[in-house]
CSV table of C-alpha atoms and ligand atoms in Angstrom, one decimal:
chain,number,residue,atom,x,y,z
A,1,UNK,CA,67.3,57.1,105.2
A,2,UNK,CA,63.8,56.3,106.2
A,3,UNK,CA,61.2,58.7,108.0
A,4,UNK,CA,59.0,57.1,110.4
A,5,UNK,CA,56.4,58.2,113.0
A,6,UNK,CA,57.2,57.9,116.6
A,7,UNK,CA,56.3,59.3,119.9
A,8,UNK,CA,58.6,61.2,122.0
A,9,UNK,CA,58.4,63.3,125.2
A,10,UNK,CA,59.9,66.4,124.6
A,11,UNK,CA,61.2,67.4,127.8
A,12,UNK,CA,61.2,65.9,131.4
A,13,UNK,CA,57.6,65.5,132.6
A,14,UNK,CA,56.2,66.9,129.4
A,15,UNK,CA,53.4,65.1,127.9
A,16,UNK,CA,54.3,62.9,124.8
A,17,UNK,CA,53.8,64.4,121.2
A,18,UNK,CA,53.7,62.7,117.8
A,19,UNK,CA,56.8,63.3,116.0
A,20,UNK,CA,58.9,62.0,112.9
A,21,UNK,CA,62.3,60.3,113.1
A,22,UNK,CA,64.6,59.3,110.9
A,23,UNK,CA,65.7,55.5,110.7
A,24,UNK,CA,69.4,54.6,109.0
A,25,UNK,CA,70.0,53.4,105.7
A,26,UNK,CA,70.6,49.5,106.0
A,27,UNK,CA,74.2,48.6,106.5
A,28,UNK,CA,75.0,44.9,105.3
A,29,UNK,CA,74.4,43.5,108.9
A,30,UNK,CA,71.1,45.6,109.5
A,31,UNK,CA,67.7,44.6,109.9
A,32,UNK,CA,64.7,46.7,109.3
A,33,UNK,CA,61.8,45.6,111.8
A,34,UNK,CA,58.2,46.9,111.5
A,35,UNK,CA,57.4,47.0,115.1
A,36,UNK,CA,54.2,45.8,116.2
A,37,UNK,CA,54.3,46.0,120.0
A,38,UNK,CA,56.5,48.4,122.5
A,39,UNK,CA,56.0,47.4,126.2
A,40,UNK,CA,56.3,50.3,129.1
A,41,UNK,CA,59.2,49.7,131.3
A,42,UNK,CA,59.6,51.7,134.5
A,43,UNK,CA,63.0,52.5,133.4
A,44,UNK,CA,61.4,54.5,130.4
A,45,UNK,CA,59.4,56.4,133.0
A,46,UNK,CA,62.7,57.1,135.1
A,47,UNK,CA,64.8,58.0,132.0
A,48,UNK,CA,62.0,60.3,130.6
A,49,UNK,CA,61.1,62.3,133.8
A,50,UNK,CA,64.7,62.9,134.6
A,51,UNK,CA,65.0,60.6,137.1
A,52,UNK,CA,68.3,59.1,136.5
A,53,UNK,CA,70.0,62.2,135.7
A,54,UNK,CA,70.2,64.0,132.1
A,55,UNK,CA,69.2,62.4,128.9
A,56,UNK,CA,68.5,64.0,125.4
A,57,UNK,CA,65.2,65.1,124.5
A,58,UNK,CA,63.1,64.5,122.5
A,59,UNK,CA,63.4,61.2,124.1
A,60,UNK,CA,61.6,58.2,121.9
A,61,UNK,CA,61.6,55.7,124.7
A,62,UNK,CA,60.9,51.8,124.0
A,63,UNK,CA,63.5,48.9,124.8
A,64,UNK,CA,60.7,46.1,124.7
A,65,UNK,CA,60.2,45.8,121.0
A,66,UNK,CA,58.5,43.1,119.2
A,67,UNK,CA,57.5,42.9,115.7
A,68,UNK,CA,58.3,41.3,112.1
A,69,UNK,CA,61.5,41.8,109.7
A,70,UNK,CA,60.6,43.9,106.8
A,71,UNK,CA,63.9,44.1,105.2
A,72,UNK,CA,67.4,42.9,105.7
A,73,UNK,CA,70.8,44.3,104.5
A,74,UNK,CA,73.1,42.2,102.0
A,75,UNK,CA,74.9,40.5,104.6
A,76,UNK,CA,72.3,39.4,107.1
A,77,UNK,CA,72.7,35.7,108.1
A,78,UNK,CA,70.3,35.3,111.0
A,79,UNK,CA,67.1,36.4,110.0
A,80,UNK,CA,64.6,37.0,106.5
A,81,UNK,CA,61.7,39.2,105.9
A,82,UNK,CA,58.4,37.9,107.8
A,83,UNK,CA,60.4,36.6,110.7
A,84,UNK,CA,59.2,37.5,114.0
A,85,UNK,CA,61.8,39.4,116.0
A,86,UNK,CA,62.5,41.4,119.0
A,87,UNK,CA,65.0,44.0,120.6
A,88,UNK,CA,65.4,44.5,123.9
A,89,UNK,CA,67.7,47.3,125.8
A,90,UNK,CA,70.7,47.6,123.7
A,91,UNK,CA,71.6,47.8,119.9
A,92,UNK,CA,75.4,47.9,119.9
A,93,UNK,CA,78.7,47.3,121.9
A,94,UNK,CA,82.1,47.4,121.2
A,95,UNK,CA,82.1,43.2,120.6
A,96,UNK,CA,85.8,43.1,121.7
A,97,UNK,CA,86.0,43.6,125.5
A,98,UNK,CA,86.1,40.8,127.9
A,99,UNK,CA,82.5,41.1,128.7
A,100,UNK,CA,81.3,41.1,125.3
A,101,UNK,CA,83.4,38.1,124.4
A,102,UNK,CA,81.9,36.3,127.4
A,103,UNK,CA,78.3,37.1,126.0
A,104,UNK,CA,77.8,39.7,128.7
A,105,UNK,CA,77.2,42.7,126.3
A,106,UNK,CA,75.1,44.6,128.8
A,107,UNK,CA,78.4,45.3,130.8
A,108,UNK,CA,80.4,46.0,127.9
A,109,UNK,CA,83.5,47.6,129.1
A,110,UNK,CA,83.2,50.5,126.5
A,111,UNK,CA,79.7,50.9,127.3
A,112,UNK,CA,76.8,49.3,125.6
A,113,UNK,CA,74.5,51.4,123.3
A,114,UNK,CA,71.1,51.9,124.9
A,115,UNK,CA,68.3,51.2,122.2
A,116,UNK,CA,67.1,54.6,123.0
A,117,UNK,CA,68.9,57.4,124.8
A,118,UNK,CA,72.2,56.2,123.6
A,119,UNK,CA,74.8,57.6,120.8
A,120,UNK,CA,75.7,55.3,117.9
A,121,UNK,CA,77.8,56.8,115.0
A,122,UNK,CA,77.2,60.4,116.3
A,123,UNK,CA,73.6,60.3,116.5
A,124,UNK,CA,71.2,59.6,119.4
A,125,UNK,CA,69.1,56.5,119.4
A,126,UNK,CA,65.3,56.3,119.4
A,127,UNK,CA,63.4,53.3,120.7
A,128,UNK,CA,60.4,51.5,120.2
A,129,UNK,CA,57.6,54.0,120.8
A,130,UNK,CA,57.9,54.2,117.0
A,131,UNK,CA,56.7,52.2,113.7
A,132,UNK,CA,60.1,50.8,112.5
A,133,UNK,CA,63.6,50.4,113.8
A,134,UNK,CA,67.0,49.5,112.2
A,135,UNK,CA,69.2,47.2,114.3
A,136,UNK,CA,72.4,45.2,113.8
A,137,UNK,CA,71.3,41.6,113.5
A,138,UNK,CA,73.7,40.8,116.3
A,139,UNK,CA,71.2,42.5,118.7
A,140,UNK,CA,68.0,41.1,117.4
A,141,UNK,CA,66.2,38.4,119.1
A,142,UNK,CA,64.3,35.6,117.5
A,143,UNK,CA,60.5,35.5,118.8
A,144,UNK,CA,59.7,31.6,119.4
A,145,UNK,CA,56.2,30.6,117.8
A,146,UNK,CA,53.8,30.1,120.6
A,147,UNK,CA,54.4,33.5,122.2
A,148,UNK,CA,52.1,36.3,120.6
A,149,UNK,CA,54.0,39.4,119.8
A,150,UNK,CA,52.1,41.6,122.3
A,151,UNK,CA,53.2,39.3,125.2
A,152,UNK,CA,56.6,38.5,124.2
A,153,UNK,CA,57.5,42.4,123.7
A,154,UNK,CA,58.0,42.9,127.6
A,155,UNK,CA,60.0,39.5,127.8
A,156,UNK,CA,63.1,41.9,126.2
A,157,UNK,CA,63.2,43.6,129.1
A,158,UNK,CA,61.3,42.6,132.3
A,159,UNK,CA,61.8,38.8,131.0
A,160,UNK,CA,65.7,38.7,130.6
A,161,UNK,CA,65.7,41.1,134.0
A,162,UNK,CA,64.6,38.4,135.9
A,163,UNK,CA,65.6,35.3,133.9
A,164,UNK,CA,69.3,36.5,134.6
A,165,UNK,CA,69.6,36.6,138.1
A,166,UNK,CA,67.0,33.7,139.0
A,167,UNK,CA,69.5,31.4,136.8
A,168,UNK,CA,72.7,32.8,138.0
A,169,UNK,CA,71.5,32.4,141.7
A,170,UNK,CA,70.3,29.0,141.2
A,171,UNK,CA,66.3,29.5,141.4
A,172,UNK,CA,65.3,25.9,141.2
A,173,UNK,CA,64.1,22.7,143.2
A,174,UNK,CA,64.5,23.3,147.0
A,175,UNK,CA,65.1,27.0,146.7
A,176,UNK,CA,62.7,29.3,148.7
A,177,UNK,CA,62.6,32.6,146.4
A,178,UNK,CA,60.6,35.8,147.3
A,179,UNK,CA,59.9,38.2,144.7
A,180,UNK,CA,59.4,41.8,146.1
A,181,UNK,CA,56.9,43.8,143.9
A,182,UNK,CA,54.6,42.4,141.7
A,183,UNK,CA,54.5,45.0,138.6
A,184,UNK,CA,55.9,44.5,135.4
A,185,UNK,CA,59.1,42.8,136.4
A,186,UNK,CA,57.8,41.2,139.2
A,187,UNK,CA,54.9,39.2,137.4
A,188,UNK,CA,57.6,37.8,135.1
A,189,UNK,CA,59.7,36.8,138.2
A,190,UNK,CA,57.0,34.7,139.6
A,191,UNK,CA,56.3,32.9,136.5
A,192,UNK,CA,60.0,32.3,135.7
A,193,UNK,CA,60.9,31.2,139.1
A,194,UNK,CA,58.0,29.1,139.7
A,195,UNK,CA,58.8,27.3,136.0
A,196,UNK,CA,62.5,27.0,137.3
A,197,UNK,CA,61.0,24.7,140.3
A,198,UNK,CA,61.5,27.2,143.0
A,199,UNK,CA,59.3,27.4,145.9
A,200,UNK,CA,58.0,31.2,145.4
A,201,UNK,CA,56.6,34.0,147.4
A,202,UNK,CA,55.6,37.2,146.5
A,203,UNK,CA,55.8,39.9,149.1
A,204,UNK,CA,53.5,43.0,147.8
A,205,UNK,CA,52.4,46.1,149.3
A,206,UNK,CA,49.0,44.9,150.0
A,207,UNK,CA,47.1,41.4,149.2
A,208,UNK,CA,44.9,42.9,146.0
A,209,UNK,CA,46.8,41.1,143.6
A,210,UNK,CA,47.0,37.9,145.6
A,211,UNK,CA,44.8,35.9,143.4
A,212,UNK,CA,46.8,36.9,140.1
A,213,UNK,CA,50.0,36.0,141.9
A,214,UNK,CA,48.9,32.6,142.7
A,215,UNK,CA,48.0,32.0,139.0
A,216,UNK,CA,51.3,33.2,137.9
A,217,UNK,CA,52.6,30.6,140.2
A,218,UNK,CA,53.3,31.9,143.7
A,219,UNK,CA,53.2,29.6,146.4
A,220,UNK,CA,52.5,32.2,149.2
A,221,UNK,CA,51.7,36.0,149.1
A,222,UNK,CA,52.3,38.4,151.8
A,223,UNK,CA,51.8,42.3,152.4
A,224,UNK,CA,54.6,44.2,153.2
A,225,UNK,CA,52.2,47.0,154.7
A,226,UNK,CA,51.6,44.4,157.5
A,227,UNK,CA,54.7,44.3,159.9
A,228,UNK,CA,53.7,40.7,161.1
A,229,UNK,CA,54.8,39.8,157.5
A,230,UNK,CA,58.6,40.4,158.7
A,231,UNK,CA,58.4,38.6,162.0
A,232,UNK,CA,56.8,35.6,160.2
A,233,UNK,CA,59.2,35.4,157.3
A,234,UNK,CA,62.5,36.1,158.8
A,235,UNK,CA,65.4,33.9,158.1
A,236,UNK,CA,63.4,32.1,155.4
A,237,UNK,CA,64.3,32.8,152.0
A,238,UNK,CA,67.7,31.3,149.9
A,239,UNK,CA,66.9,34.2,147.4
A,240,UNK,CA,65.1,37.5,147.2
A,241,UNK,CA,64.7,39.6,144.2
A,242,UNK,CA,63.7,43.2,144.7
A,243,UNK,CA,62.0,44.6,141.7
A,244,UNK,CA,60.7,47.8,143.4
A,245,UNK,CA,61.0,50.8,141.6
A,246,UNK,CA,61.1,53.0,144.9
A,247,UNK,CA,63.7,52.9,147.7
A,248,UNK,CA,62.9,50.4,150.4
A,249,UNK,CA,64.1,49.6,154.0
A,250,UNK,CA,66.9,47.4,153.2
A,251,UNK,CA,67.7,46.0,156.4
A,252,UNK,CA,64.1,44.7,156.8
A,253,UNK,CA,64.6,42.7,153.7
A,254,UNK,CA,67.9,41.2,154.5
A,255,UNK,CA,66.2,40.3,157.6
A,256,UNK,CA,64.2,37.7,155.7
A,257,UNK,CA,67.0,35.7,154.2
A,258,UNK,CA,68.8,32.3,155.5
A,259,UNK,CA,72.2,32.5,156.6
A,260,UNK,CA,74.2,33.4,153.6
A,261,UNK,CA,71.4,34.0,151.6
A,262,UNK,CA,71.5,36.6,148.5
A,263,UNK,CA,69.4,39.6,148.0
A,264,UNK,CA,69.3,40.7,144.6
A,265,UNK,CA,68.4,44.4,143.5
A,266,UNK,CA,67.1,44.8,140.1
A,267,UNK,CA,64.7,47.7,140.8
A,268,UNK,CA,66.6,51.1,140.3
A,269,UNK,CA,64.8,53.9,142.2
A,270,UNK,CA,66.0,57.5,142.0
A,271,UNK,CA,66.8,57.6,145.9
A,272,UNK,CA,69.5,55.8,146.9
A,273,UNK,CA,69.2,52.4,148.9
A,274,UNK,CA,70.8,52.3,152.5
A,275,UNK,CA,72.3,49.1,153.9
A,276,UNK,CA,73.8,49.2,157.6
A,277,UNK,CA,76.6,47.0,157.6
A,278,UNK,CA,75.0,44.9,160.3
A,279,UNK,CA,72.3,44.2,158.0
A,280,UNK,CA,74.8,42.1,155.8
A,281,UNK,CA,77.4,41.0,158.9
A,282,UNK,CA,75.0,39.0,160.7
A,283,UNK,CA,74.3,36.0,158.9
A,284,UNK,CA,76.9,36.5,156.1
A,285,UNK,CA,74.3,38.2,154.0
A,286,UNK,CA,74.7,39.0,150.2
A,287,UNK,CA,73.6,41.9,148.6
A,288,UNK,CA,73.6,41.9,144.9
A,289,UNK,CA,72.7,43.8,141.9
A,290,UNK,CA,72.0,42.6,138.2
A,291,UNK,CA,71.4,44.2,135.0
A,292,UNK,CA,69.2,43.0,131.8
A,293,UNK,CA,71.3,40.1,130.5
A,294,UNK,CA,73.2,39.4,127.4
A,295,UNK,CA,71.9,38.7,123.8
A,296,UNK,CA,73.0,34.8,123.9
A,297,UNK,CA,70.9,34.6,127.6
A,298,UNK,CA,67.9,36.9,126.2
A,299,UNK,CA,67.4,34.3,123.6
A,300,UNK,CA,67.7,31.5,126.0
A,301,UNK,CA,65.2,33.3,128.2
A,302,UNK,CA,63.0,33.4,125.3
A,303,UNK,CA,63.1,29.6,124.3
A,304,UNK,CA,62.6,28.8,127.9
A,305,UNK,CA,59.7,30.8,128.2
A,306,UNK,CA,57.8,29.3,125.1
A,307,UNK,CA,58.6,26.0,126.4
A,308,UNK,CA,57.4,26.8,129.8
A,309,UNK,CA,54.5,28.6,128.6
A,310,UNK,CA,55.5,31.6,130.2
A,311,UNK,CA,54.6,35.5,129.1
A,312,UNK,CA,53.6,38.7,130.0
A,313,UNK,CA,50.2,39.5,130.8
A,314,UNK,CA,49.7,42.7,129.1
A,315,UNK,CA,47.1,45.7,128.5
A,316,UNK,CA,47.1,47.0,125.4
A,317,UNK,CA,47.0,50.8,124.8
A,318,UNK,CA,46.9,52.9,121.9
A,319,UNK,CA,49.8,55.6,121.3
A,320,UNK,CA,47.7,58.6,122.9
A,321,UNK,CA,47.5,56.8,126.0
A,322,UNK,CA,51.1,56.7,126.7
A,323,UNK,CA,50.9,59.7,129.4
A,324,UNK,CA,48.2,57.9,131.3
A,325,UNK,CA,49.9,54.7,131.4
A,326,UNK,CA,53.0,56.3,132.6
A,327,UNK,CA,51.1,57.7,135.4
A,328,UNK,CA,49.4,54.3,136.4
A,329,UNK,CA,52.8,52.5,136.3
A,330,UNK,CA,54.2,55.2,138.9
A,331,UNK,CA,50.8,54.6,140.9
A,332,UNK,CA,51.5,50.6,140.9
A,333,UNK,CA,48.0,50.4,138.9
A,334,UNK,CA,49.4,48.1,136.1
A,335,UNK,CA,48.2,44.7,135.1
A,336,UNK,CA,50.9,43.8,134.6
A,337,UNK,CA,52.5,45.3,131.6
A,338,UNK,CA,51.2,48.1,129.2
A,339,UNK,CA,52.1,47.7,125.6
A,340,UNK,CA,51.8,50.1,123.0
A,341,UNK,CA,49.9,49.0,120.1
A,342,UNK,CA,52.2,50.8,117.4
A,343,UNK,CA,49.8,50.8,114.6
A,344,UNK,CA,48.2,53.5,116.4
A,345,UNK,CA,51.2,55.7,116.3
B,401,LIG,P1,56.6,48.3,137.7
B,401,LIG,O1,55.7,47.8,137.1
B,401,LIG,O2,56.1,49.9,138.1
B,401,LIG,O3,56.6,47.6,139.1
B,401,LIG,C1,57.6,47.9,140.4
B,401,LIG,C2,56.4,47.4,141.4
B,401,LIG,O4,56.9,47.9,142.9
B,401,LIG,C3,54.9,47.9,141.6
B,401,LIG,O5,54.0,47.3,140.9
B,401,LIG,C4,54.7,48.0,143.2
B,401,LIG,O6,54.2,46.4,143.5
B,401,LIG,C5,56.0,48.0,143.9
B,401,LIG,N1,56.2,49.4,144.2
B,401,LIG,C6,56.2,50.5,143.5
B,401,LIG,N2,56.6,51.6,144.7
B,401,LIG,C7,56.5,51.1,146.0
B,401,LIG,C8,56.8,51.6,147.0
B,401,LIG,N3,56.7,53.0,147.0
B,401,LIG,N4,57.1,50.6,148.0
B,401,LIG,C9,57.0,49.5,147.9
B,401,LIG,N5,56.7,49.0,146.8
B,401,LIG,C10,56.7,49.7,145.7
B,401,LIG,O7,58.1,48.7,137.3
B,401,LIG,P2,59.0,47.8,136.6
B,401,LIG,O8,59.0,48.3,135.0
B,401,LIG,O9,58.6,46.4,137.0
B,401,LIG,O10,60.3,48.2,137.0
B,401,LIG,C11,60.5,48.2,138.3
B,401,LIG,C12,62.0,48.9,138.2
B,401,LIG,O11,63.0,47.9,138.0
B,401,LIG,C13,62.5,50.3,138.1
B,401,LIG,O12,62.9,51.0,138.9
B,401,LIG,C14,63.0,49.9,136.9
B,401,LIG,O13,63.9,51.1,136.3
B,401,LIG,C15,63.9,48.7,137.3
B,401,LIG,N6,64.4,48.2,136.2
B,401,LIG,C16,65.9,47.5,136.1
B,401,LIG,C17,66.4,46.6,135.4
B,401,LIG,C18,67.6,46.0,135.4
B,401,LIG,O14,68.1,45.6,134.5
B,401,LIG,N7,68.1,46.0,136.3
B,401,LIG,C19,65.5,46.4,134.0
B,401,LIG,C20,64.5,46.9,134.0
B,401,LIG,C21,63.5,47.6,134.7
B,401,LIG,P3,53.1,45.8,144.5
B,401,LIG,O15,52.2,46.6,143.8
B,401,LIG,O16,53.0,44.6,144.2
B,401,LIG,O17,54.0,46.3,145.6
B,402,LIG,ZN1,63.2,47.8,130.7
């Protein structure tokens, strides 16, 4: 057992406290990772503040982890000491069900084990807001040369969460794709959809981030606070990805789809999303969801990002700034992902 420093929230809406946690002794297939950076995902906030229901406290969040291998178990095949690696939202799954066998461990029929807030071998899991983590090598990703670790960390959740639906729904040349919300997920989405060759439109609350959006590869940028946006863009898109952390009036957004177009929800607000049947029936619209991606697809996404020069734009913070950073994320005041420099823990 290794005792390591971490930051934990002791209760819903309570400030973070420095603490110490135990990391297990290495099993043969385990990798000990010295964490360099941990991204702050809005899901950390939904979970930590109890917006998605009950969780175990104290909670050490963090599922966007990038660092280097410090030690390997006797049976580890894929990684060696010094390798640059990442860990995303899951650290285990059954490995035997239909979904695990199809490389979709995120939909493990027995339930994947979350990097934090889950239970593994009878113990609660603790995430990346800490200095070290021990993870089975099958849930560890290789970070390609060419992506700095701080810019790579957010790819482990934000990157794969957008890569997977964009890939699945065929974003590419000739396709008009809209991204709703340009926060952590949204800014990855714009870059990835652009790199896939799609014509990309950002739908943000205001035009305040238009210059950045265009730099990330957006062809068009509209403010959703301006009602004329919905008239101007009616029936325009093959695909819309909704990354917003709050509930939106879905009928308005479905009206922006072409006939048989698809709107994919990845944002996971506390409040329900409501869709009157006629919002879907007219024009045979598709409303779908997507949740992160499997391990194989996450590696594919990392390699794709390295090849296309895609990475997160980050603001690095020290561990004592986590509370402030969480408030800024909730206020849509993030440019575009906070990452914790775990050396400051
Ligand atoms: P984020 O950085 O806070 O970005 C969310 C963006 O949504 C904001 O930057 C803002 O963009 C827009 N927004 C926020 N409140 C809004 C409101 N009331 N009305 C309209 N737009 C609003 O959050 P994130 O880390 O990208 O995560 C986004 C959501 O995805 C969260 O709910 C998170 O839990 C979820 N998530 C899902 C998965 C999955 O696997 N499906 C994975 C990770 C995260 P603008 O300023 O541009 O309007
Ligand atoms: Zn996340």
